[in-house]
XYZ file of C-alpha atoms in Angstrom:
697
model
C 0.000 0.000 0.000
C 2.976 2.320 0.509
C 3.731 2.305 -3.220
C 0.049 2.833 -3.987
C -0.052 5.943 -1.799
C 3.152 7.242 -3.346
C 1.714 6.881 -6.864
C -1.590 8.449 -5.812
C 0.171 11.454 -4.258
C 2.435 11.984 -7.291
C -0.522 11.734 -9.672
C -2.608 14.240 -7.711
C 0.255 16.738 -7.496
C 0.933 16.477 -11.241
C -2.785 16.769 -11.998
C -2.992 19.872 -9.809
C 0.032 21.471 -11.498
C -1.327 20.820 -14.981
C -4.554 22.512 -13.931
C -2.738 25.464 -12.381
C -0.183 25.878 -15.186
C -1.849 24.787 -18.450
C 0.331 24.542 -21.542
C 3.621 24.423 -19.616
C 5.929 21.430 -20.155
C 6.624 20.098 -16.662
C 9.172 17.558 -15.355
C 7.778 14.388 -13.778
C 6.931 14.425 -10.089
C 9.611 12.827 -7.925
C 8.657 11.492 -4.492
C 11.425 11.164 -1.912
C 11.541 9.887 1.657
C 12.250 12.455 4.421
C 15.131 11.684 6.814
C 12.700 10.997 9.690
C 8.964 10.499 10.164
C 8.583 13.748 12.132
C 8.907 15.583 8.797
C 6.367 13.319 7.131
C 6.439 10.110 5.103
C 6.809 11.553 1.586
C 8.668 14.626 0.296
C 8.211 16.184 -3.147
C 10.978 18.626 -4.175
C 9.582 21.578 -6.137
C 12.951 22.962 -7.337
C 12.733 21.384 -10.849
C 9.625 23.505 -11.545
C 11.166 26.875 -10.656
C 12.659 27.499 -14.113
C 9.734 26.432 -16.345
C 7.250 28.269 -14.084
C 9.558 31.261 -13.481
C 8.749 31.334 -9.786
C 10.372 30.527 -6.443
C 10.032 26.859 -5.329
C 8.510 27.860 -1.976
C 5.839 29.981 -3.661
C 4.993 27.187 -6.127
C 4.718 24.705 -3.229
C 2.327 27.027 -1.370
C 0.177 27.457 -4.488
C -0.042 23.696 -5.062
C -0.827 23.031 -1.409
C -3.715 25.500 -1.542
C -5.289 23.706 -4.500
C -4.451 20.069 -3.729
C -7.458 19.134 -1.641
C -7.942 15.899 0.307
C -6.219 12.660 -0.762
C -7.423 9.333 0.635
C -4.718 7.742 2.793
C -2.869 11.056 3.233
C -3.454 12.832 6.542
C -1.883 16.174 5.626
C 0.387 17.926 3.130
C 2.606 20.754 4.359
C 4.987 23.215 2.750
C 8.573 23.036 3.979
C 11.401 25.454 3.104
C 13.260 25.915 0.897
C 10.751 24.269 -1.453
C 9.185 20.936 -0.521
C 5.741 19.447 -0.185
C 5.879 17.079 2.783
C 3.049 14.567 3.098
C 2.148 12.489 6.130
C 0.324 9.192 5.708
C -2.943 8.630 7.548
C -1.433 6.163 10.007
C -4.697 4.480 11.010
C -5.685 4.097 7.330
C -2.413 2.358 6.428
C -2.370 0.275 9.625
C -5.877 -0.990 8.899
C -4.863 -1.909 5.346
C -1.792 -3.754 6.636
C -3.665 -5.648 9.330
C -6.145 -6.895 6.741
C -3.331 -7.443 4.214
C -5.127 -5.394 1.564
C -3.491 -5.478 -1.859
C -3.094 -2.303 -3.873
C -4.149 -2.392 -7.529
C -1.234 -3.164 -9.827
C -0.651 -2.888 -13.568
C 1.140 -6.109 -14.500
C 2.807 -5.878 -17.935
C 1.809 -8.605 -20.404
C 4.211 -11.232 -21.699
C 6.390 -13.924 -20.241
C 9.858 -13.258 -18.835
C 12.756 -15.659 -19.262
C 15.442 -15.742 -16.585
C 18.522 -17.784 -17.448
C 20.844 -18.532 -14.570
C 23.393 -20.985 -13.137
C 24.604 -22.342 -16.540
C 27.464 -24.388 -15.098
C 29.733 -26.279 -17.482
C 28.758 -29.936 -16.901
C 32.325 -31.148 -16.414
C 32.792 -31.087 -12.623
C 31.157 -30.267 -9.297
C 29.483 -26.899 -8.773
C 31.545 -24.460 -6.713
C 30.940 -21.423 -4.540
C 30.996 -18.999 -7.496
C 28.196 -20.941 -9.187
C 26.163 -20.593 -5.997
C 26.241 -16.808 -6.262
C 24.914 -16.995 -9.832
C 22.173 -19.463 -8.920
C 21.087 -17.612 -5.772
C 20.982 -14.252 -7.566
C 19.034 -15.754 -10.464
C 16.598 -17.695 -8.295
C 15.942 -14.643 -6.115
C 15.258 -12.519 -9.183
C 12.784 -15.148 -10.384
C 11.061 -14.988 -6.995
C 10.994 -11.180 -7.155
C 9.316 -11.246 -10.566
C 6.777 -13.844 -9.488
C 6.021 -11.865 -6.311
C 5.261 -8.932 -8.619
C 2.798 -11.092 -10.555
C 4.905 -11.812 -13.630
C 4.936 -15.127 -15.507
C 8.508 -16.467 -15.550
C 10.315 -19.333 -17.272
C 13.560 -20.426 -15.617
C 16.241 -21.815 -17.904
C 19.683 -23.217 -17.226
C 21.842 -23.288 -20.356
C 24.078 -26.354 -20.617
C 27.264 -26.098 -22.699
C 27.799 -29.833 -23.182
C 30.005 -29.539 -26.281
C 32.571 -27.019 -25.017
C 36.240 -27.113 -24.062
C 35.608 -27.913 -20.398
C 33.673 -31.089 -21.182
C 36.269 -31.997 -23.820
C 39.032 -31.697 -21.204
C 37.339 -34.197 -18.885
C 36.812 -36.569 -21.817
C 40.545 -36.261 -22.563
C 41.239 -37.080 -18.911
C 39.211 -40.287 -19.014
C 40.372 -41.453 -22.447
C 44.005 -40.285 -22.617
C 45.194 -40.149 -18.992
C 43.133 -42.843 -17.285
C 42.499 -44.937 -20.431
C 38.967 -45.749 -19.280
C 36.523 -47.657 -21.436
C 32.943 -46.490 -21.971
C 31.743 -49.188 -19.544
C 34.192 -48.063 -16.865
C 33.171 -44.415 -17.259
C 29.513 -45.430 -17.108
C 30.127 -47.305 -13.841
C 31.856 -44.253 -12.343
C 29.085 -41.951 -13.577
C 26.526 -43.917 -11.578
C 28.364 -43.150 -8.308
C 26.795 -40.556 -5.934
C 29.536 -37.945 -6.311
C 30.792 -38.462 -9.827
C 31.096 -34.679 -10.127
C 33.775 -34.734 -7.409
C 35.747 -37.327 -9.366
C 35.558 -35.092 -12.455
C 36.668 -32.083 -10.356
C 39.972 -33.766 -9.550
C 40.394 -35.158 -13.047
C 39.825 -31.733 -14.622
C 42.673 -30.264 -12.538
C 44.931 -33.180 -13.542
C 44.196 -32.597 -17.250
C 45.217 -28.938 -16.923
C 48.534 -30.037 -15.409
C 48.948 -32.664 -18.147
C 48.571 -30.000 -20.848
C 51.266 -27.905 -19.161
C 53.694 -30.840 -18.970
C 53.795 -31.234 -22.756
C 52.304 -28.722 -25.192
C 51.717 -31.569 -27.659
C 49.074 -32.949 -25.331
C 46.815 -30.023 -26.198
C 46.191 -31.579 -29.635
C 43.917 -34.115 -27.934
C 41.666 -31.275 -26.783
C 41.133 -30.071 -30.358
C 40.555 -33.597 -31.672
C 38.075 -34.291 -28.903
C 36.204 -31.023 -29.525
C 35.738 -31.904 -33.206
C 34.591 -35.423 -32.320
C 32.044 -34.067 -29.816
C 30.648 -31.572 -32.317
C 30.342 -34.363 -34.905
C 27.956 -36.126 -32.539
C 28.138 -39.636 -34.043
C 31.444 -40.837 -32.551
C 32.185 -42.835 -29.412
C 33.904 -39.721 -28.049
C 30.633 -37.805 -28.419
C 28.809 -40.598 -26.587
C 31.332 -40.379 -23.717
C 30.876 -36.603 -23.551
C 27.104 -37.076 -23.439
C 27.437 -39.658 -20.664
C 29.726 -37.469 -18.550
C 27.845 -34.195 -19.032
C 24.440 -35.752 -18.300
C 25.669 -37.425 -15.098
C 27.326 -34.220 -13.884
C 24.235 -32.192 -14.804
C 22.066 -34.404 -12.594
C 24.450 -33.776 -9.722
C 24.217 -30.019 -10.329
C 20.423 -30.165 -10.140
C 20.615 -32.162 -6.911
C 23.028 -29.610 -5.430
C 20.819 -26.654 -6.347
C 17.729 -28.472 -5.095
C 19.298 -28.388 -1.634
C 18.929 -24.600 -1.882
C 15.347 -24.885 -3.184
C 16.466 -23.724 -6.628
C 14.520 -25.197 -9.533
C 14.524 -24.910 -13.329
C 11.849 -25.317 -15.968
C 13.998 -26.067 -19.004
C 17.590 -27.096 -19.735
C 18.540 -26.065 -23.299
C 21.773 -27.764 -24.393
C 24.349 -26.602 -26.885
C 24.371 -30.042 -28.499
C 20.809 -29.560 -29.755
C 21.512 -25.987 -30.858
C 24.128 -27.479 -33.177
C 22.300 -30.633 -34.281
C 18.933 -28.916 -34.837
C 20.743 -26.340 -37.011
C 19.800 -23.307 -34.940
C 23.102 -21.750 -35.909
C 22.576 -22.442 -39.627
C 19.249 -20.571 -39.526
C 20.762 -17.676 -37.596
C 23.871 -17.595 -39.818
C 21.753 -17.178 -42.945
C 19.866 -14.249 -41.411
C 23.071 -12.601 -40.146
C 24.739 -12.803 -43.562
C 21.656 -11.650 -45.417
C 21.267 -8.583 -43.190
C 24.950 -7.676 -43.432
C 25.559 -8.108 -39.709
C 28.338 -10.579 -40.563
C 30.943 -10.007 -43.250
C 33.553 -12.374 -44.677
C 37.185 -11.287 -44.306
C 39.489 -11.884 -47.283
C 42.704 -10.505 -45.772
C 44.426 -9.659 -42.495
C 44.665 -11.739 -39.351
C 40.947 -12.609 -39.593
C 41.210 -13.839 -43.177
C 38.671 -16.574 -43.847
C 36.549 -15.648 -40.827
C 33.024 -14.321 -40.626
C 33.193 -11.253 -38.394
C 30.876 -8.751 -36.817
C 31.728 -5.086 -36.493
C 31.448 -3.969 -32.878
C 29.955 -0.563 -32.254
C 31.851 1.742 -29.924
C 34.833 -0.548 -29.297
C 38.516 0.142 -29.271
C 40.864 1.363 -26.556
C 40.509 4.738 -24.915
C 43.186 5.925 -27.340
C 41.317 5.029 -30.499
C 37.968 6.377 -31.572
C 36.036 4.958 -34.503
C 38.624 5.039 -37.284
C 38.877 4.234 -40.974
C 35.282 3.016 -41.235
C 33.345 2.839 -44.513
C 31.871 6.292 -44.847
C 28.709 5.741 -46.910
C 25.481 5.215 -45.047
C 24.960 1.754 -46.544
C 28.529 0.631 -45.822
C 28.382 1.985 -42.285
C 25.071 0.270 -41.719
C 26.630 -3.053 -42.677
C 29.645 -2.366 -40.513
C 27.834 -1.165 -37.411
C 24.279 -2.334 -37.659
C 23.089 1.272 -37.345
C 22.965 4.521 -39.294
C 25.532 7.283 -38.718
C 25.266 10.885 -39.848
C 27.979 11.745 -42.375
C 26.677 11.258 -45.949
C 30.013 11.548 -47.789
C 30.938 9.431 -50.792
C 32.841 6.143 -50.609
C 35.886 7.331 -48.709
C 37.608 6.366 -45.494
C 37.086 8.866 -42.702
C 40.051 9.187 -40.370
C 39.507 10.136 -36.729
C 42.539 11.884 -35.169
C 44.442 9.857 -32.587
C 46.054 11.076 -29.383
C 49.655 12.285 -29.742
C 52.217 9.517 -29.743
C 49.810 6.768 -30.844
C 50.871 4.976 -34.025
C 48.278 2.414 -35.137
C 47.989 1.006 -38.642
C 44.574 1.226 -40.344
C 44.366 -2.563 -40.756
C 45.082 -3.058 -37.053
C 42.305 -0.658 -36.099
C 39.827 -2.377 -38.400
C 40.742 -5.835 -37.075
C 40.599 -4.614 -33.474
C 37.044 -3.499 -34.183
C 35.964 -6.973 -35.313
C 34.438 -9.827 -33.379
C 35.095 -13.225 -34.955
C 31.861 -15.213 -35.028
C 32.885 -18.044 -37.364
C 36.537 -19.114 -37.380
C 38.508 -19.712 -40.567
C 38.212 -23.494 -40.039
C 34.428 -23.172 -40.233
C 33.653 -23.702 -36.547
C 31.291 -21.251 -34.882
C 32.374 -19.597 -31.645
C 30.463 -19.365 -28.390
C 28.979 -15.952 -29.222
C 27.597 -17.176 -32.542
C 25.730 -20.028 -30.887
C 24.541 -17.604 -28.232
C 23.108 -15.272 -30.882
C 21.145 -18.179 -32.364
C 19.956 -19.262 -28.923
C 18.706 -15.776 -28.056
C 16.914 -15.456 -31.371
C 15.067 -18.640 -30.361
C 14.317 -17.151 -26.924
C 12.549 -14.208 -28.556
C 10.767 -16.401 -31.113
C 12.790 -14.939 -34.003
C 14.491 -18.063 -35.337
C 11.699 -20.125 -36.891
C 12.990 -23.323 -35.246
C 12.365 -25.122 -31.970
C 13.848 -27.793 -29.722
C 12.505 -31.218 -29.062
C 11.620 -31.613 -25.383
C 11.732 -34.495 -22.937
C 11.315 -34.818 -19.193
C 14.627 -34.932 -17.351
C 14.318 -34.307 -13.606
C 11.383 -34.412 -11.189
C 11.710 -32.346 -8.019
C 10.373 -33.567 -4.656
C 7.385 -31.212 -5.089
C 6.616 -32.959 -8.449
C 7.729 -29.964 -10.525
C 9.028 -31.280 -13.844
C 12.242 -30.014 -15.404
C 12.520 -30.503 -19.181
C 15.645 -30.862 -21.305
C 16.293 -30.205 -24.990
C 16.408 -33.115 -27.415
C 16.615 -33.668 -31.159
C 13.378 -35.629 -30.937
C 11.207 -35.087 -27.895
C 7.878 -35.913 -26.325
C 4.685 -34.804 -28.002
C 3.083 -33.051 -25.034
C 5.296 -30.453 -23.402
C 5.093 -26.883 -22.067
C 5.737 -24.013 -24.451
C 9.178 -22.512 -23.961
C 10.759 -19.520 -25.688
C 8.927 -16.750 -27.543
C 9.210 -14.443 -24.521
C 8.785 -10.701 -24.038
C 11.838 -10.070 -21.830
C 15.114 -11.822 -21.030
C 17.411 -11.552 -18.025
C 20.721 -13.381 -18.353
C 22.524 -13.936 -15.069
C 26.148 -14.166 -16.187
C 29.256 -12.789 -14.490
C 30.786 -9.446 -15.406
C 33.576 -11.059 -17.444
C 30.985 -11.946 -20.096
C 29.927 -8.344 -20.677
C 31.531 -8.097 -24.108
C 29.913 -11.308 -25.336
C 26.523 -10.193 -24.008
C 26.891 -6.813 -25.737
C 27.722 -8.582 -28.995
C 24.486 -10.572 -28.833
C 22.507 -7.378 -28.256
C 24.266 -5.646 -31.168
C 23.484 -8.627 -33.400
C 19.787 -8.361 -32.534
C 19.858 -4.672 -33.374
C 21.698 -5.356 -36.618
C 18.952 -7.792 -37.573
C 16.385 -5.061 -36.978
C 15.040 -6.493 -33.715
C 15.442 -3.339 -31.643
C 12.518 -4.102 -29.348
C 14.030 -7.475 -28.458
C 17.423 -5.851 -27.846
C 15.775 -3.268 -25.573
C 14.263 -6.069 -23.482
C 17.452 -8.072 -23.125
C 19.272 -7.488 -19.835
C 22.693 -8.760 -18.855
C 22.306 -9.351 -15.118
C 26.024 -9.161 -14.326
C 27.784 -9.815 -11.032
C 31.308 -10.100 -9.655
C 33.217 -13.134 -8.392
C 33.184 -14.942 -5.061
C 36.470 -15.506 -3.221
C 37.385 -16.726 0.270
C 38.693 -14.902 3.290
C 42.122 -16.248 4.339
C 40.467 -17.588 7.512
C 37.877 -19.480 5.467
C 40.525 -20.919 3.125
C 42.537 -22.130 6.133
C 39.435 -23.714 7.693
C 38.895 -25.600 4.440
C 42.379 -27.096 4.670
C 44.282 -24.986 2.152
C 47.881 -24.051 2.933
C 48.433 -20.319 2.532
C 51.652 -18.380 2.178
C 52.438 -15.559 4.584
C 51.533 -13.113 1.828
C 48.179 -14.871 1.242
C 47.340 -14.536 4.942
C 47.509 -10.739 4.663
C 45.195 -10.519 1.640
C 41.578 -9.410 1.968
C 40.480 -12.395 -0.123
C 41.851 -15.506 -1.843
C 40.738 -16.208 -5.412
C 39.639 -19.711 -6.382
C 40.492 -21.637 -9.553
C 38.725 -24.725 -10.861
C 41.530 -25.553 -13.285
C 43.999 -25.615 -10.408
C 41.588 -27.574 -8.208
C 41.573 -24.737 -5.675
C 38.089 -23.809 -4.604
C 35.073 -24.743 -2.545
C 32.659 -27.320 -3.888
C 29.078 -26.209 -3.353
C 28.058 -29.402 -1.548
C 31.095 -29.242 0.735
C 30.214 -25.663 1.635
C 26.613 -26.609 2.403
C 27.718 -29.610 4.460
C 30.121 -27.469 6.494
C 27.505 -24.786 7.099
C 24.893 -27.331 8.179
C 27.383 -29.062 10.488
C 28.336 -25.738 12.122
C 24.697 -24.740 12.544
C 23.893 -28.208 13.926
C 26.499 -27.788 16.666
C 24.796 -24.573 17.749
C 21.290 -26.075 17.591
C 22.411 -29.180 19.511
C 23.724 -27.037 22.359
C 20.605 -24.856 22.519
C 17.909 -27.508 22.031
C 19.139 -30.906 23.254
C 15.532 -31.912 24.038
C 14.649 -32.094 20.331
C 15.093 -35.318 18.380
C 18.067 -35.426 16.009
C 15.940 -35.190 12.853
C 14.358 -31.962 14.117
C 17.730 -30.476 15.005
C 19.069 -31.451 11.555
C 16.104 -29.789 9.838
C 16.517 -26.589 11.864
C 20.273 -26.537 11.209
C 19.637 -26.932 7.476
C 17.194 -24.008 7.443
C 19.694 -21.839 9.309
C 22.596 -22.851 7.048
C 20.651 -22.276 3.817
C 19.371 -18.962 5.168
C 22.889 -17.913 6.129
C 24.327 -18.778 2.720
C 21.571 -17.235 0.620
C 21.492 -14.061 2.710
C 25.290 -13.715 2.567
C 25.255 -14.000 -1.242
C 22.445 -11.439 -1.534
C 23.398 -8.730 0.962
C 26.304 -7.491 -1.163
C 25.567 -5.503 -4.306
C 26.112 -7.461 -7.520
C 29.226 -5.535 -8.483
C 30.949 -6.286 -5.162
C 33.572 -9.017 -4.940
C 32.452 -11.316 -2.113
C 34.969 -12.817 0.305
C 33.059 -15.679 1.890
C 33.563 -16.409 5.582
C 31.866 -19.152 7.655
C 31.863 -17.226 10.926
C 30.429 -14.044 9.429
C 27.715 -15.856 7.467
C 26.491 -17.930 10.430
C 26.519 -15.147 13.013
C 23.243 -14.671 14.887
C 24.007 -10.959 15.187
C 24.211 -8.152 12.651
C 23.403 -8.171 8.955
C 22.991 -11.941 8.525
C 20.366 -14.501 7.597
C 20.191 -16.051 11.084
C 19.575 -12.595 12.601
C 16.553 -12.057 10.322
C 15.307 -15.608 10.947
C 15.641 -15.068 14.697
C 13.330 -12.042 14.488
C 10.637 -14.250 12.920
C 11.157 -16.901 15.598
C 10.811 -14.232 18.306
C 7.591 -12.900 16.818
C 6.192 -16.420 16.492
C 7.049 -17.201 20.127
C 4.896 -14.267 21.289
C 1.827 -15.791 19.673
C 2.739 -19.291 20.835
C 2.870 -18.078 24.455
C -0.444 -16.272 23.979
C -1.983 -19.426 22.433
C -2.851 -17.445 19.296
C -2.501 -18.284 15.615
C -0.575 -15.368 14.036
C -1.927 -16.226 10.577
C -5.567 -15.625 11.565
C -5.030 -13.138 14.383
C -4.793 -10.079 12.125
C -8.251 -10.606 10.628
C -9.753 -11.238 14.060
C -8.143 -8.184 15.653
C -9.495 -5.952 12.876
C -12.954 -6.397 14.387
C -11.675 -5.457 17.843
C -9.597 -2.370 17.007
C -11.403 0.651 15.615
C -9.905 3.422 13.530
C -9.973 5.542 16.682
C -8.003 2.861 18.569
C -5.338 2.692 15.847
C -5.141 6.490 15.639
C -4.522 6.773 19.375
C -1.989 3.935 19.324
C 0.037 5.504 16.482
C -0.235 9.166 17.516
C 2.275 11.350 19.318
C 6.059 11.449 19.460
C 6.214 8.342 21.636
C 4.471 6.414 18.851
C 6.927 7.452 16.116
C 9.201 4.498 16.874
C 6.314 2.024 16.445
C 5.090 3.886 13.355
C 8.511 3.445 11.715
C 8.045 -0.298 12.129
C 4.590 -0.200 10.523
C 5.893 2.030 7.725
C 8.816 -0.317 7.017
C 6.381 -3.253 6.956
C 4.305 -1.453 4.321
C 7.259 -1.191 1.943
C 7.752 -4.854 0.940
C 6.106 -4.485 -2.480
C 7.832 -1.126 -2.956
C 11.239 -2.741 -2.282
C 10.433 -5.641 -4.605
C 9.673 -3.167 -7.389
C 12.931 -1.343 -6.655
C 14.889 -4.625 -6.834
C 13.353 -5.458 -10.218
C 13.813 -2.005 -11.760
C 17.482 -1.856 -10.679
C 18.168 -5.622 -11.038
C 19.653 -5.418 -7.545
C 18.383 -7.976 -4.968
C 20.624 -6.459 -2.271
C 17.824 -3.959 -1.541
C 15.710 -6.874 -0.336
C 18.373 -8.021 2.143
C 18.590 -4.467 3.498
C 14.800 -4.455 3.896
C 14.896 -7.735 5.837
C 17.681 -6.437 8.076
C 15.837 -3.174 8.775
C 12.612 -5.014 9.664
C 14.530 -7.375 11.966
C 16.378 -4.470 13.628
C 13.228 -2.422 14.198
C 11.302 -5.441 15.464
C 14.027 -6.465 17.903
C 14.080 -2.930 19.335
C 10.274 -3.003 19.590
C 10.394 -6.454 21.250
C 12.748 -5.251 23.991
C 10.926 -1.974 24.677
C 7.376 -3.285 24.796
C 6.470 -6.279 27.023
C 3.483 -7.230 24.875
C 1.916 -10.080 26.805
C 2.117 -8.298 30.145
C 0.551 -5.065 28.803
C -2.422 -4.265 31.162
C -4.398 -2.145 28.663
C -6.306 -4.636 26.522
C -6.682 -2.321 23.493
C -2.995 -1.448 23.535
C -2.083 -5.115 23.949
C -4.130 -5.954 20.843
C -2.413 -3.141 18.917
C 1.036 -4.370 20.009
C 0.119 -7.911 18.957
C -1.135 -6.568 15.631
C 2.234 -4.848 15.152
C 4.076 -8.117 15.808
C 1.751 -10.037 13.462
C 2.220 -7.588 10.579
C 6.003 -7.447 10.939
C 6.232 -11.250 11.220
C 4.185 -11.676 8.039
C 6.243 -9.159 6.048
C 9.542 -10.613 7.286
C 8.421 -14.108 6.277
C 7.418 -12.789 2.847
C 10.666 -10.918 2.378
C 12.773 -13.909 3.386
C 10.677 -16.195 1.154
C 11.511 -14.019 -1.859
C 15.160 -14.464 -0.845
C 14.588 -18.237 -0.734
C 14.886 -18.352 3.055
C 12.546 -20.008 5.550
C 12.466 -19.442 9.305
C 12.815 -22.500 11.574
C 10.490 -23.063 14.558
C 13.325 -22.320 17.020
C 16.849 -20.916 16.819
């Protein structure tokens, strides 16, 4: 309801201004939040209107206030120097809406959204970095669904790439395993761990003798061919590892709807269809000389170092359109336009042109990762004219079915692809590749699709030196002084996702065992798992996406401060109040609405002494507002801050107000209503983060 009131206030102010100042082009109304509730709950700065209206902001504010009239849900609007309209919410009105959990009307955009996340190479166990991707992606899916959007969740599987080829080389060239032997290993519970170690050994084997790298290339070609025994081994390995990945993510309550695989993108000729369109539109051009001779390349708009601007490009509109995928301004004849370089920079024209190219198809005819990605995203938007076959692959404990791509699939299947918006959760190192896909869409004339394609980028996860030591790694004296230690899958240095979860659960179990020895072991295990998952997910979400995370066991599991357990503990505290009062918190709010009048709520939330409680109600009203903010900024960290604020405010409220011993019955009901509303909003907020609260902590 907070967002609803904000929109209503902004609309009424704009409507009033248009009536007062007809024919004047006015900036949009911006609603801010005052530094404290004593000044009001909303603040509208009037300064942007001073110039177009040729009047002082304070005078404009006074004029608007005189004409604004009453607004439902707003108690008063006041003018504040040097030029603000400060509005105070009708506290009883909002409290009543919150108690009854009234929903504000919402305009939900049409069309399905596709969120692609996780996308781990199926060659070894998932690690801590993959967990950040999956948790960010899953939380964004939950945010969108909370906002009423229809979402498909996809996990792209590169089962024909170099990483899978390296593990195949390890089995066939280093260990000399037969297909039957590999199949037997693949059926073991932690086959992905076996591949983890083997992958590191292959990297070392390549370094021992550069000639060994030829087996990688041979294996890659055999996998792409699809009909060889090598391809069958790659399929066996990647499928077994993929199942392990799904099991790992299921521990975090992360699910997928569809698993598109690169193998089918190749074998169903997605790339061939895309390639024809890219050539026909001039997005790709064939190079006949230079270092990219024999390659199909794409001109990249706005690239080059900070020393080189666009240089030596075809100058006619048609030539530039083919080179850039967009029109430029200069309409000169067929000449080369030279852009001056900074002093001291000596770059040959051919070097500049080649630097500005992105190779999509190599001279040997193989298509690179970006090319296949362009084809895949054309399919996502329904622009390719081709589709996958689909078959069931993995059933979750809740009976949700996850489908996988196939050359020939089952007849009855859900409809995937053909979406209105795409969010790709891929780390920041893939920014250039993601930009190339967007430029290709624009070059093909699909500007609307390009506008609705978002690279949801994030930074890496490392370990604190303390965490690395706890995991058994030997650190140098220099490493011990670093703020974080980077991990490397190729070197075998890192934290497997399942190991991390196991360690977190074990640590939480020790704490639960000491606090609640009366519970049976299964109950303590379940509580420890909820705490551990909450700690991990919260830790991954509380940092902004562009922050490098240094993971630390002690910090993540702390019951104090900005952590998952702290927020969970606030829910447990609120629940305990109702348990002691023999009340059901889920139904209490609707029952108390009949016992507390508007007058009762007004008295309870009035006066300076009530401001502290009002801040708690106001924060509770902002869940939907925060969700919208997270979606518009693609930043889930706002949600973690919201959970922390609610937990902080509630804990302060809990200590200052002995609810169950309150002698005034009306006030006791109002205090219980406060606890019920905060508990509900905290549970909702944590649920969007993928976190549940245990019965005890």
